[in-house]
PDB file of C-alpha atoms and ligand atoms in Angstrom:
ATOM      1  CA  MET A1351      -0.091   0.142  -0.051  1.00  0.00           C
ATOM      2  CA  ARG A1352       1.937   3.374  -1.170  1.00  0.00           C
ATOM      3  CA  ARG A1353       1.283   6.250   1.572  1.00  0.00           C
ATOM      4  CA  ILE A1354       0.228   9.206  -0.360  1.00  0.00           C
ATOM      5  CA  LEU A1355      -0.369  12.973   0.656  1.00  0.00           C
ATOM      6  CA  ILE A1356      -2.384  15.222  -1.834  1.00  0.00           C
ATOM      7  CA  ASP A1357      -2.093  18.686  -2.333  1.00  0.00           C
ATOM      8  CA  THR A1358      -5.211  20.663  -4.263  1.00  0.00           C
ATOM      9  CA  ASP A1359      -6.646  23.560  -5.220  1.00  0.00           C
ATOM     10  CA  THR A1360     -10.064  21.706  -5.055  1.00  0.00           C
ATOM     11  CA  ALA A1361     -12.292  22.184  -7.816  1.00  0.00           C
ATOM     12  CA  SER A1362     -14.299  19.770  -9.756  1.00  0.00           C
ATOM     13  CA  ASP A1363     -11.289  17.846 -11.658  1.00  0.00           C
ATOM     14  CA  ASP A1364      -9.834  17.512  -8.260  1.00  0.00           C
ATOM     15  CA  ALA A1365     -12.704  16.438  -6.197  1.00  0.00           C
ATOM     16  CA  VAL A1366     -12.893  13.336  -8.544  1.00  0.00           C
ATOM     17  CA  ALA A1367      -9.308  12.633  -8.163  1.00  0.00           C
ATOM     18  CA  LEU A1368      -9.698  12.599  -4.544  1.00  0.00           C
ATOM     19  CA  ILE A1369     -12.764  10.359  -4.796  1.00  0.00           C
ATOM     20  CA  PHE A1370     -10.785   8.202  -6.479  1.00  0.00           C
ATOM     21  CA  ALA A1371      -7.632   7.849  -4.747  1.00  0.00           C
ATOM     22  CA  LEU A1372      -9.838   7.404  -1.733  1.00  0.00           C
ATOM     23  CA  ARG A1373     -11.408   4.266  -3.319  1.00  0.00           C
ATOM     24  CA  ASP A1374      -8.299   3.000  -4.760  1.00  0.00           C
ATOM     25  CA  ASP A1375      -6.647  -0.045  -3.044  1.00  0.00           C
ATOM     26  CA  ARG A1376      -3.178   0.572  -4.069  1.00  0.00           C
ATOM     27  CA  ALA A1377      -2.898   3.673  -1.864  1.00  0.00           C
ATOM     28  CA  HIS A1378      -3.333   4.896   1.712  1.00  0.00           C
ATOM     29  CA  ILE A1379      -4.176   8.676   1.588  1.00  0.00           C
ATOM     30  CA  GLU A1380      -2.360  10.081   4.723  1.00  0.00           C
ATOM     31  CA  ALA A1381      -3.600  13.199   4.319  1.00  0.00           C
ATOM     32  CA  ILE A1382      -4.886  16.212   1.865  1.00  0.00           C
ATOM     33  CA  THR A1383      -3.650  19.420   2.082  1.00  0.00           C
ATOM     34  CA  VAL A1384      -5.077  22.667   0.095  1.00  0.00           C
ATOM     35  CA  VAL A1385      -3.504  25.391  -1.717  1.00  0.00           C
ATOM     36  CA  ALA A1386      -5.429  28.469  -2.969  1.00  0.00           C
ATOM     37  CA  GLY A1387      -5.492  28.179  -7.160  1.00  0.00           C
ATOM     38  CA  ASN A1388      -8.774  27.067  -8.819  1.00  0.00           C
ATOM     39  CA  VAL A1389     -10.534  28.689  -5.764  1.00  0.00           C
ATOM     40  CA  PRO A1390     -10.038  30.811  -2.706  1.00  0.00           C
ATOM     41  CA  VAL A1391      -8.175  28.195  -0.234  1.00  0.00           C
ATOM     42  CA  ASP A1392     -11.473  28.278   2.246  1.00  0.00           C
ATOM     43  CA  THR A1393     -13.546  26.971  -0.862  1.00  0.00           C
ATOM     44  CA  GLY A1394     -11.259  24.662  -1.430  1.00  0.00           C
ATOM     45  CA  VAL A1395     -11.077  23.341   1.670  1.00  0.00           C
ATOM     46  CA  LYS A1396     -14.865  22.717   2.097  1.00  0.00           C
ATOM     47  CA  ASN A1397     -14.623  21.022  -1.428  1.00  0.00           C
ATOM     48  CA  ALA A1398     -11.859  18.656  -0.339  1.00  0.00           C
ATOM     49  CA  LEU A1399     -13.853  17.788   2.843  1.00  0.00           C
ATOM     50  CA  THR A1400     -17.278  17.338   0.470  1.00  0.00           C
ATOM     51  CA  ALA A1401     -15.149  14.879  -1.677  1.00  0.00           C
ATOM     52  CA  VAL A1402     -13.711  13.015   1.209  1.00  0.00           C
ATOM     53  CA  GLN A1403     -17.391  12.440   2.543  1.00  0.00           C
ATOM     54  CA  MET A1404     -18.526  11.594  -0.941  1.00  0.00           C
ATOM     55  CA  ALA A1405     -16.022   9.070  -1.609  1.00  0.00           C
ATOM     56  CA  ASN A1406     -17.593   7.113   1.750  1.00  0.00           C
ATOM     57  CA  THR A1407     -14.751   5.274   2.835  1.00  0.00           C
ATOM     58  CA  TYR A1408     -11.929   7.048   5.297  1.00  0.00           C
ATOM     59  CA  THR A1409     -11.462  10.473   6.272  1.00  0.00           C
ATOM     60  CA  PRO A1410      -7.525  11.502   6.304  1.00  0.00           C
ATOM     61  CA  PRO A1411      -7.125  14.905   7.888  1.00  0.00           C
ATOM     62  CA  VAL A1412      -7.476  17.844   5.655  1.00  0.00           C
ATOM     63  CA  TYR A1413      -5.246  20.740   6.352  1.00  0.00           C
ATOM     64  CA  ARG A1414      -5.287  24.463   5.278  1.00  0.00           C
ATOM     65  CA  GLY A1415      -2.636  25.857   3.189  1.00  0.00           C
ATOM     66  CA  CYS A1416      -1.310  28.993   1.478  1.00  0.00           C
ATOM     67  CA  SER A1417      -4.068  31.325   0.494  1.00  0.00           C
ATOM     68  CA  LYS A1418      -2.106  33.298  -2.171  1.00  0.00           C
ATOM     69  CA  PRO A1419       0.767  32.532  -4.607  1.00  0.00           C
ATOM     70  CA  MET A1420       4.123  33.428  -3.467  1.00  0.00           C
ATOM     71  CA  MET A1421       4.810  36.791  -5.332  1.00  0.00           C
ATOM     72  CA  ARG A1422       1.649  37.323  -7.018  1.00  0.00           C
ATOM     73  CA  ASP A1423      -1.865  37.962  -6.614  1.00  0.00           C
ATOM     74  CA  LEU A1424      -4.369  35.124  -6.639  1.00  0.00           C
ATOM     75  CA  PHE A1425      -5.536  34.173  -9.998  1.00  0.00           C
ATOM     76  CA  THR A1426      -8.502  31.878  -9.677  1.00  0.00           C
ATOM     77  CA  SER A1427     -10.476  29.742 -12.359  1.00  0.00           C
ATOM     78  CA  GLU A1428     -14.099  30.087 -11.208  1.00  0.00           C
ATOM     79  CA  PHE A1429     -14.573  31.086 -15.276  1.00  0.00           C
ATOM     80  CA  VAL A1430     -13.766  27.525 -15.854  1.00  0.00           C
ATOM     81  CA  HIS A1431     -15.096  25.521 -12.950  1.00  0.00           C
ATOM     82  CA  GLY A1432     -18.313  27.751 -11.478  1.00  0.00           C
ATOM     83  CA  SER A1433     -18.261  30.237  -8.721  1.00  0.00           C
ATOM     84  CA  ASP A1434     -17.731  27.523  -5.931  1.00  0.00           C
ATOM     85  CA  GLY A1435     -15.356  25.566  -8.185  1.00  0.00           C
ATOM     86  CA  MET A1436     -17.971  22.503  -8.313  1.00  0.00           C
ATOM     87  CA  GLY A1437     -20.378  23.474 -11.208  1.00  0.00           C
ATOM     88  CA  ASP A1438     -22.260  25.773  -8.939  1.00  0.00           C
ATOM     89  CA  MET A1439     -23.837  22.977  -7.135  1.00  0.00           C
ATOM     90  CA  ASN A1440     -24.274  25.061  -3.993  1.00  0.00           C
ATOM     91  CA  LEU A1441     -23.567  22.198  -1.952  1.00  0.00           C
ATOM     92  CA  PRO A1442     -24.263  22.245   1.783  1.00  0.00           C
ATOM     93  CA  ASP A1443     -21.571  22.489   4.108  1.00  0.00           C
ATOM     94  CA  PRO A1444     -19.792  19.282   5.172  1.00  0.00           C
ATOM     95  CA  ALA A1445     -20.146  17.569   8.241  1.00  0.00           C
ATOM     96  CA  LEU A1446     -16.487  17.038   8.571  1.00  0.00           C
ATOM     97  CA  CYS A1447     -14.096  19.694   9.636  1.00  0.00           C
ATOM     98  CA  VAL A1448     -10.646  20.965   8.576  1.00  0.00           C
ATOM     99  CA  ALA A1449      -7.815  19.558  10.796  1.00  0.00           C
ATOM    100  CA  SER A1450      -5.589  22.042  12.625  1.00  0.00           C
ATOM    101  CA  GLY A1451      -2.137  23.045  11.687  1.00  0.00           C
ATOM    102  CA  HIS A1452      -0.678  24.535   8.368  1.00  0.00           C
ATOM    103  CA  ALA A1453      -0.568  22.377   5.186  1.00  0.00           C
ATOM    104  CA  VAL A1454       3.181  23.365   4.895  1.00  0.00           C
ATOM    105  CA  ASP A1455       3.949  22.079   8.509  1.00  0.00           C
ATOM    106  CA  LYS A1456       2.183  18.959   7.826  1.00  0.00           C
ATOM    107  CA  ILE A1457       3.745  18.246   4.438  1.00  0.00           C
ATOM    108  CA  ILE A1458       7.168  18.548   6.393  1.00  0.00           C
ATOM    109  CA  GLU A1459       5.926  16.544   9.484  1.00  0.00           C
ATOM    110  CA  LEU A1460       4.930  13.416   7.524  1.00  0.00           C
ATOM    111  CA  VAL A1461       7.633  13.497   5.031  1.00  0.00           C
ATOM    112  CA  VAL A1462      10.416  13.589   7.987  1.00  0.00           C
ATOM    113  CA  ASP A1463       9.009  11.412  10.535  1.00  0.00           C
ATOM    114  CA  ASN A1464       8.340   8.813   7.588  1.00  0.00           C
ATOM    115  CA  PRO A1465      11.813   9.100   5.462  1.00  0.00           C
ATOM    116  CA  HIS A1466      11.989   7.571   1.953  1.00  0.00           C
ATOM    117  CA  GLU A1467       8.039   6.214   2.493  1.00  0.00           C
ATOM    118  CA  ILE A1468       5.778   9.177   1.564  1.00  0.00           C
ATOM    119  CA  GLU A1469       4.706  10.111  -1.832  1.00  0.00           C
ATOM    120  CA  LEU A1470       3.337  13.553  -2.950  1.00  0.00           C
ATOM    121  CA  ILE A1471       0.627  13.981  -5.441  1.00  0.00           C
ATOM    122  CA  THR A1472       0.078  17.528  -6.343  1.00  0.00           C
ATOM    123  CA  LEU A1473      -3.237  18.969  -8.104  1.00  0.00           C
ATOM    124  CA  GLY A1474      -2.771  22.738  -8.094  1.00  0.00           C
ATOM    125  CA  PRO A1475      -0.153  25.466  -7.933  1.00  0.00           C
ATOM    126  CA  LEU A1476       2.708  24.388  -5.921  1.00  0.00           C
ATOM    127  CA  THR A1477       2.846  27.201  -3.145  1.00  0.00           C
ATOM    128  CA  ASN A1478       2.607  24.637  -0.239  1.00  0.00           C
ATOM    129  CA  LEU A1479       5.195  22.479  -1.696  1.00  0.00           C
ATOM    130  CA  ALA A1480       7.693  25.183  -2.379  1.00  0.00           C
ATOM    131  CA  LEU A1481       7.481  26.784   1.210  1.00  0.00           C
ATOM    132  CA  ALA A1482       7.629  23.492   2.939  1.00  0.00           C
ATOM    133  CA  TYR A1483      11.042  23.131   1.057  1.00  0.00           C
ATOM    134  CA  LEU A1484      12.132  26.310   1.788  1.00  0.00           C
ATOM    135  CA  LYS A1485      11.230  26.043   5.679  1.00  0.00           C
ATOM    136  CA  GLU A1486      12.656  22.252   5.398  1.00  0.00           C
ATOM    137  CA  PRO A1487      15.019  21.240   2.644  1.00  0.00           C
ATOM    138  CA  ARG A1488      15.377  17.921   3.758  1.00  0.00           C
ATOM    139  CA  ILE A1489      12.000  16.930   2.502  1.00  0.00           C
ATOM    140  CA  ALA A1490      13.842  17.153  -1.211  1.00  0.00           C
ATOM    141  CA  GLN A1491      15.736  13.904   0.124  1.00  0.00           C
ATOM    142  CA  LEU A1492      13.557  12.328   2.248  1.00  0.00           C
ATOM    143  CA  VAL A1493      10.203  12.399   0.047  1.00  0.00           C
ATOM    144  CA  LYS A1494       9.749   9.349  -1.799  1.00  0.00           C
ATOM    145  CA  HIS A1495       8.391  10.721  -4.762  1.00  0.00           C
ATOM    146  CA  VAL A1496       6.567  13.765  -6.087  1.00  0.00           C
ATOM    147  CA  PHE A1497       3.919  13.487  -8.941  1.00  0.00           C
ATOM    148  CA  VAL A1498       2.936  17.061 -10.339  1.00  0.00           C
ATOM    149  CA  MET A1499      -0.231  17.377 -12.345  1.00  0.00           C
ATOM    150  CA  GLY A1500       1.243  20.683 -14.192  1.00  0.00           C
ATOM    151  CA  GLY A1501       2.395  21.964 -17.164  1.00  0.00           C
ATOM    152  CA  SER A1502       1.189  20.723 -20.708  1.00  0.00           C
ATOM    153  CA  GLY A1503       4.442  18.947 -21.752  1.00  0.00           C
ATOM    154  CA  PHE A1504       5.191  19.982 -25.461  1.00  0.00           C
ATOM    155  CA  GLY A1505       1.544  21.148 -26.097  1.00  0.00           C
ATOM    156  CA  PRO A1506      -0.105  24.520 -25.768  1.00  0.00           C
ATOM    157  CA  GLY A1507      -1.121  26.372 -22.583  1.00  0.00           C
ATOM    158  CA  ASN A1508      -4.611  26.588 -21.410  1.00  0.00           C
ATOM    159  CA  ILE A1509      -4.287  29.912 -19.398  1.00  0.00           C
ATOM    160  CA  THR A1510      -1.760  31.616 -21.999  1.00  0.00           C
ATOM    161  CA  PRO A1511      -0.571  30.110 -25.067  1.00  0.00           C
ATOM    162  CA  VAL A1512       2.287  28.632 -23.289  1.00  0.00           C
ATOM    163  CA  ALA A1513       1.291  28.487 -19.790  1.00  0.00           C
ATOM    164  CA  GLU A1514      -0.675  25.609 -17.911  1.00  0.00           C
ATOM    165  CA  PHE A1515      -2.796  26.785 -15.159  1.00  0.00           C
ATOM    166  CA  ASN A1516      -1.075  25.046 -11.915  1.00  0.00           C
ATOM    167  CA  ILE A1517       2.231  26.743 -13.096  1.00  0.00           C
ATOM    168  CA  TYR A1518       0.987  29.986 -14.175  1.00  0.00           C
ATOM    169  CA  VAL A1519      -1.112  30.555 -10.786  1.00  0.00           C
ATOM    170  CA  ASP A1520       2.667  30.326  -9.225  1.00  0.00           C
ATOM    171  CA  ALA A1521       5.701  30.006 -11.162  1.00  0.00           C
ATOM    172  CA  GLU A1522       7.864  30.943  -8.808  1.00  0.00           C
ATOM    173  CA  ALA A1523       6.993  28.269  -6.724  1.00  0.00           C
ATOM    174  CA  ALA A1524       7.301  25.823  -9.581  1.00  0.00           C
ATOM    175  CA  GLN A1525      10.475  26.931 -10.339  1.00  0.00           C
ATOM    176  CA  ILE A1526      11.786  26.212  -6.553  1.00  0.00           C
ATOM    177  CA  VAL A1527      10.334  22.879  -6.908  1.00  0.00           C
ATOM    178  CA  LEU A1528      11.898  22.072 -10.047  1.00  0.00           C
ATOM    179  CA  SER A1529      15.335  23.049  -8.729  1.00  0.00           C
ATOM    180  CA  SER A1530      15.029  21.210  -5.122  1.00  0.00           C
ATOM    181  CA  GLY A1531      16.412  18.134  -6.309  1.00  0.00           C
ATOM    182  CA  MET A1532      12.968  16.289  -5.420  1.00  0.00           C
ATOM    183  CA  PRO A1533      12.539  13.353  -7.440  1.00  0.00           C
ATOM    184  CA  LEU A1534       9.974  14.719  -9.892  1.00  0.00           C
ATOM    185  CA  THR A1535       7.103  13.255 -12.310  1.00  0.00           C
ATOM    186  CA  PHE A1536       5.019  15.801 -14.155  1.00  0.00           C
ATOM    187  CA  VAL A1537       1.872  14.895 -16.003  1.00  0.00           C
ATOM    188  CA  GLY A1538       1.025  17.769 -18.095  1.00  0.00           C
ATOM    189  CA  TRP A1539      -2.563  18.963 -18.988  1.00  0.00           C
ATOM    190  CA  ASP A1540      -1.709  17.538 -22.678  1.00  0.00           C
ATOM    191  CA  VAL A1541      -2.238  14.034 -21.346  1.00  0.00           C
ATOM    192  CA  SER A1542      -5.749  14.345 -20.429  1.00  0.00           C
ATOM    193  CA  THR A1543      -6.669  16.339 -23.519  1.00  0.00           C
ATOM    194  CA  ASP A1544      -6.379  13.264 -25.899  1.00  0.00           C
ATOM    195  CA  GLU A1545      -8.265  10.128 -25.898  1.00  0.00           C
ATOM    196  CA  THR A1546      -8.219  10.581 -22.299  1.00  0.00           C
ATOM    197  CA  PHE A1547     -10.962  13.335 -22.684  1.00  0.00           C
ATOM    198  CA  ILE A1548     -14.324  12.505 -21.091  1.00  0.00           C
ATOM    199  CA  SER A1549     -16.605  12.086 -23.865  1.00  0.00           C
ATOM    200  CA  GLN A1550     -20.525  12.783 -23.738  1.00  0.00           C
ATOM    201  CA  ALA A1551     -20.647   8.984 -24.495  1.00  0.00           C
ATOM    202  CA  ASP A1552     -18.539   8.412 -21.285  1.00  0.00           C
ATOM    203  CA  ILE A1553     -20.707  11.052 -19.358  1.00  0.00           C
ATOM    204  CA  ASP A1554     -23.981   8.805 -20.450  1.00  0.00           C
ATOM    205  CA  HIS A1555     -21.839   5.434 -19.174  1.00  0.00           C
ATOM    206  CA  LEU A1556     -21.877   7.176 -15.980  1.00  0.00           C
ATOM    207  CA  LEU A1557     -24.958   8.466 -15.894  1.00  0.00           C
ATOM    208  CA  ALA A1558     -26.486   5.203 -16.757  1.00  0.00           C
ATOM    209  CA  THR A1559     -24.701   3.156 -13.918  1.00  0.00           C
ATOM    210  CA  GLY A1560     -27.251   5.208 -11.335  1.00  0.00           C
ATOM    211  CA  SER A1561     -24.431   5.772  -8.865  1.00  0.00           C
ATOM    212  CA  PRO A1562     -24.601   8.506  -6.461  1.00  0.00           C
ATOM    213  CA  ILE A1563     -21.220   8.934  -6.927  1.00  0.00           C
ATOM    214  CA  ALA A1564     -20.454   8.499 -10.716  1.00  0.00           C
ATOM    215  CA  GLN A1565     -23.657  11.237 -10.801  1.00  0.00           C
ATOM    216  CA  PHE A1566     -21.716  13.754  -8.324  1.00  0.00           C
ATOM    217  CA  CYS A1567     -18.453  13.416 -10.409  1.00  0.00           C
ATOM    218  CA  VAL A1568     -20.133  14.366 -13.614  1.00  0.00           C
ATOM    219  CA  ARG A1569     -22.364  16.797 -12.084  1.00  0.00           C
ATOM    220  CA  CYS A1570     -19.638  18.834 -10.463  1.00  0.00           C
ATOM    221  CA  ASN A1571     -17.771  19.133 -13.710  1.00  0.00           C
ATOM    222  CA  GLU A1572     -20.969  20.518 -15.286  1.00  0.00           C
ATOM    223  CA  GLY A1573     -18.734  23.982 -15.075  1.00  0.00           C
ATOM    224  CA  LEU A1574     -16.078  22.493 -17.045  1.00  0.00           C
ATOM    225  CA  ARG A1575     -18.264  20.985 -19.713  1.00  0.00           C
ATOM    226  CA  LEU A1576     -19.788  24.148 -20.520  1.00  0.00           C
ATOM    227  CA  HIS A1577     -16.459  26.093 -20.657  1.00  0.00           C
ATOM    228  CA  ASN A1578     -14.919  23.385 -22.886  1.00  0.00           C
ATOM    229  CA  GLU A1579     -17.962  23.810 -25.168  1.00  0.00           C
ATOM    230  CA  GLU A1580     -18.149  27.383 -25.119  1.00  0.00           C
ATOM    231  CA  VAL A1581     -14.213  27.954 -25.382  1.00  0.00           C
ATOM    232  CA  TRP A1582     -12.815  24.646 -26.673  1.00  0.00           C
ATOM    233  CA  GLY A1583     -15.874  23.717 -28.832  1.00  0.00           C
ATOM    234  CA  GLN A1584     -15.343  20.163 -27.398  1.00  0.00           C
ATOM    235  CA  SER A1585     -18.625  18.285 -25.790  1.00  0.00           C
ATOM    236  CA  GLY A1586     -17.212  16.342 -22.469  1.00  0.00           C
ATOM    237  CA  PHE A1587     -14.658  17.487 -19.933  1.00  0.00           C
ATOM    238  CA  ASP A1588     -10.987  17.054 -19.478  1.00  0.00           C
ATOM    239  CA  LEU A1589      -9.765  15.512 -15.789  1.00  0.00           C
ATOM    240  CA  PRO A1590      -6.037  16.293 -15.557  1.00  0.00           C
ATOM    241  CA  ASP A1591      -5.791  15.570 -11.913  1.00  0.00           C
ATOM    242  CA  PRO A1592      -7.515  12.294 -11.802  1.00  0.00           C
ATOM    243  CA  THR A1593      -4.934  11.514 -15.102  1.00  0.00           C
ATOM    244  CA  ALA A1594      -2.238  12.801 -12.719  1.00  0.00           C
ATOM    245  CA  VAL A1595      -3.433  10.405  -9.825  1.00  0.00           C
ATOM    246  CA  ILE A1596      -3.769   7.316 -11.983  1.00  0.00           C
ATOM    247  CA  ALA A1597      -0.346   7.863 -14.002  1.00  0.00           C
ATOM    248  CA  ALA A1598       1.129   7.839 -10.412  1.00  0.00           C
ATOM    249  CA  LEU A1599      -0.690   5.046  -9.194  1.00  0.00           C
ATOM    250  CA  TYR A1600      -0.622   2.503 -12.106  1.00  0.00           C
ATOM    251  CA  PRO A1601       2.668   3.379 -14.000  1.00  0.00           C
ATOM    252  CA  GLU A1602       1.872   0.440 -15.964  1.00  0.00           C
ATOM    253  CA  ILE A1603      -0.656   2.442 -18.298  1.00  0.00           C
ATOM    254  CA  ILE A1604       2.109   5.416 -18.993  1.00  0.00           C
ATOM    255  CA  LEU A1605       2.887   4.560 -22.474  1.00  0.00           C
ATOM    256  CA  LYS A1606       5.586   7.295 -23.186  1.00  0.00           C
ATOM    257  CA  GLN A1607       7.373   9.320 -20.834  1.00  0.00           C
ATOM    258  CA  SER A1608      10.871  11.315 -21.168  1.00  0.00           C
ATOM    259  CA  THR A1609      13.767  12.569 -18.565  1.00  0.00           C
ATOM    260  CA  VAL A1610      14.810  16.114 -19.121  1.00  0.00           C
ATOM    261  CA  TYR A1611      15.778  19.462 -17.924  1.00  0.00           C
ATOM    262  CA  SER A1612      13.354  22.049 -17.408  1.00  0.00           C
ATOM    263  CA  PHE A1613      12.590  25.108 -15.881  1.00  0.00           C
ATOM    264  CA  ILE A1614       9.911  27.672 -15.255  1.00  0.00           C
ATOM    265  CA  GLU A1615       9.809  31.179 -16.913  1.00  0.00           C
ATOM    266  CA  CYS A1616       9.039  33.771 -14.010  1.00  0.00           C
ATOM    267  CA  LYS A1617      10.445  36.979 -15.534  1.00  0.00           C
ATOM    268  CA  SER A1618       8.891  37.546 -19.186  1.00  0.00           C
ATOM    269  CA  ALA A1619       5.260  39.241 -19.006  1.00  0.00           C
ATOM    270  CA  ASP A1620       4.285  37.397 -22.072  1.00  0.00           C
ATOM    271  CA  THR A1621       5.778  34.019 -21.300  1.00  0.00           C
ATOM    272  CA  TYR A1622       5.505  34.019 -17.426  1.00  0.00           C
ATOM    273  CA  GLY A1623       4.660  30.073 -16.376  1.00  0.00           C
ATOM    274  CA  GLN A1624       6.169  28.320 -19.486  1.00  0.00           C
ATOM    275  CA  MET A1625       7.173  24.955 -18.608  1.00  0.00           C
ATOM    276  CA  VAL A1626      10.585  25.247 -20.911  1.00  0.00           C
ATOM    277  CA  ILE A1627      11.523  21.858 -21.501  1.00  0.00           C
ATOM    278  CA  ASP A1628      15.082  21.211 -22.886  1.00  0.00           C
ATOM    279  CA  GLY A1629      13.954  17.634 -25.081  1.00  0.00           C
ATOM    280  CA  ASN A1630      17.155  17.873 -27.097  1.00  0.00           C
ATOM    281  CA  ASN A1631      19.914  18.709 -23.989  1.00  0.00           C
ATOM    282  CA  LEU A1632      20.942  21.998 -25.782  1.00  0.00           C
ATOM    283  CA  LEU A1633      21.743  23.398 -22.317  1.00  0.00           C
ATOM    284  CA  LYS A1634      23.493  20.429 -21.252  1.00  0.00           C
ATOM    285  CA  ARG A1635      22.223  20.762 -17.693  1.00  0.00           C
ATOM    286  CA  PRO A1636      21.418  17.524 -15.226  1.00  0.00           C
ATOM    287  CA  ALA A1637      17.842  16.470 -16.047  1.00  0.00           C
ATOM    288  CA  ASN A1638      15.657  17.193 -13.069  1.00  0.00           C
ATOM    289  CA  VAL A1639      12.173  15.676 -14.121  1.00  0.00           C
ATOM    290  CA  THR A1640      10.446  12.964 -15.581  1.00  0.00           C
ATOM    291  CA  LEU A1641       7.684  14.017 -17.987  1.00  0.00           C
ATOM    292  CA  CYS A1642       4.830  11.696 -18.717  1.00  0.00           C
ATOM    293  CA  HIS A1643       3.787  12.472 -22.394  1.00  0.00           C
ATOM    294  CA  LYS A1644       0.769   9.537 -22.932  1.00  0.00           C
ATOM    295  CA  ILE A1645      -1.025   7.051 -20.988  1.00  0.00           C
ATOM    296  CA  ASP A1646      -3.513   4.214 -22.413  1.00  0.00           C
ATOM    297  CA  ALA A1647      -6.658   6.051 -22.222  1.00  0.00           C
ATOM    298  CA  ALA A1648      -8.649   2.917 -22.273  1.00  0.00           C
ATOM    299  CA  ARG A1649      -7.027   1.541 -19.490  1.00  0.00           C
ATOM    300  CA  PHE A1650      -7.243   4.854 -17.600  1.00  0.00           C
ATOM    301  CA  LYS A1651     -11.020   5.279 -18.169  1.00  0.00           C
ATOM    302  CA  ASP A1652     -11.659   1.726 -16.844  1.00  0.00           C
ATOM    303  CA  ILE A1653      -9.703   1.973 -13.799  1.00  0.00           C
ATOM    304  CA  LEU A1654     -11.219   5.321 -13.038  1.00  0.00           C
ATOM    305  CA  PHE A1655     -14.818   4.219 -13.969  1.00  0.00           C
ATOM    306  CA  SER A1656     -14.568   0.915 -11.742  1.00  0.00           C
ATOM    307  CA  ARG A1657     -13.408   3.350  -8.621  1.00  0.00           C
ATOM    308  CA  ILE A1658     -16.166   6.292  -8.977  1.00  0.00           C
ATOM    309  CA  GLN A1659     -19.248   3.805  -9.328  1.00  0.00           C
TER     310      GLN A1659
HETATM  311  O1  RIB B 547      -4.639  23.261 -16.098  1.00  0.00           O
HETATM  312  C1  RIB B 547      -5.238  21.882 -15.204  1.00  0.00           C
HETATM  313  C2  RIB B 547      -5.202  22.104 -13.680  1.00  0.00           C
HETATM  314  O2  RIB B 547      -5.499  23.595 -13.113  1.00  0.00           O
HETATM  315  C3  RIB B 547      -5.778  21.257 -12.999  1.00  0.00           C
HETATM  316  O3  RIB B 547      -5.430  20.884 -11.765  1.00  0.00           O
HETATM  317  C4  RIB B 547      -7.310  21.600 -12.707  1.00  0.00           C
HETATM  318  O4  RIB B 547      -7.769  21.236 -11.242  1.00  0.00           O
HETATM  319  C5  RIB B 547      -6.379  23.365 -12.127  1.00  0.00           C
HETATM  320  O5  RIB B 547      -6.074  23.264 -11.105  1.00  0.00           O
HETATM  321 CA1   CA B 548      -6.457  21.307  -9.658  1.00  0.00          CA
END
């Protein structure tokens, strides 16, 4: 059983990822830490607690983390996920409560107290993780592995032509993580926008199960579905966070990955947040990240759908 901490800016795709992870038998979720990103951090805490309740398995502690990026004002994505981040479901307050203690301290505590046992999966901006590293650099050597939903590989960005949301919100934090020496695997937004995209047929399949969990996972992504329809002209929705979680827990479905040197552009106004990937090793810098480029979409959907029904 792998011991996992999930850091999340809980909006609708994060919520599906949390529900999946809590219902999957390959991982024990030791803790959930929340960071500002898609939504303000307190909304993210509410959505994370709601997802834990909806998973209906066990209840790991949920800790509140950073309420803004390191250097910039918070840029949120309610225009994508809805005002509550959950498709405007106007959900009631969860019965579960946030645990005491700051997310940054809890990341440090869990990793330092369990050397080489804890794996981190991050689903939002990297503010919490960057600050945990700055406060306790030893976590870079003591963490077993860090899987990041971030960047868009060699593909276009989703917030600017070159930047993906999680990196764009806090590019400085992402650069701190990339240069920390942590063992890193990035699963970019590009991995969730090919055949892994959740089509209308997939939606119909999930709804036909009659499962309340499956229906919740579809309904909370209604904002994302409408956004995709209006902005990208696609019917359905991408699930980048579940893609990252399943690539992390089921490495056998990864079809293509590469190990490269990468850095984040933090200075340019026009290309801020770009994950620059030296695919041809022109800079002759030591590799610092493994990039997942493609997963088996059919296997991904089988695994995901089997757990959220
Ligand atoms: O770019 C996609 C990422 O940004 C996902 O993690 C989504 O939840 C948002 O945080
Ligand atoms: Ca997210």
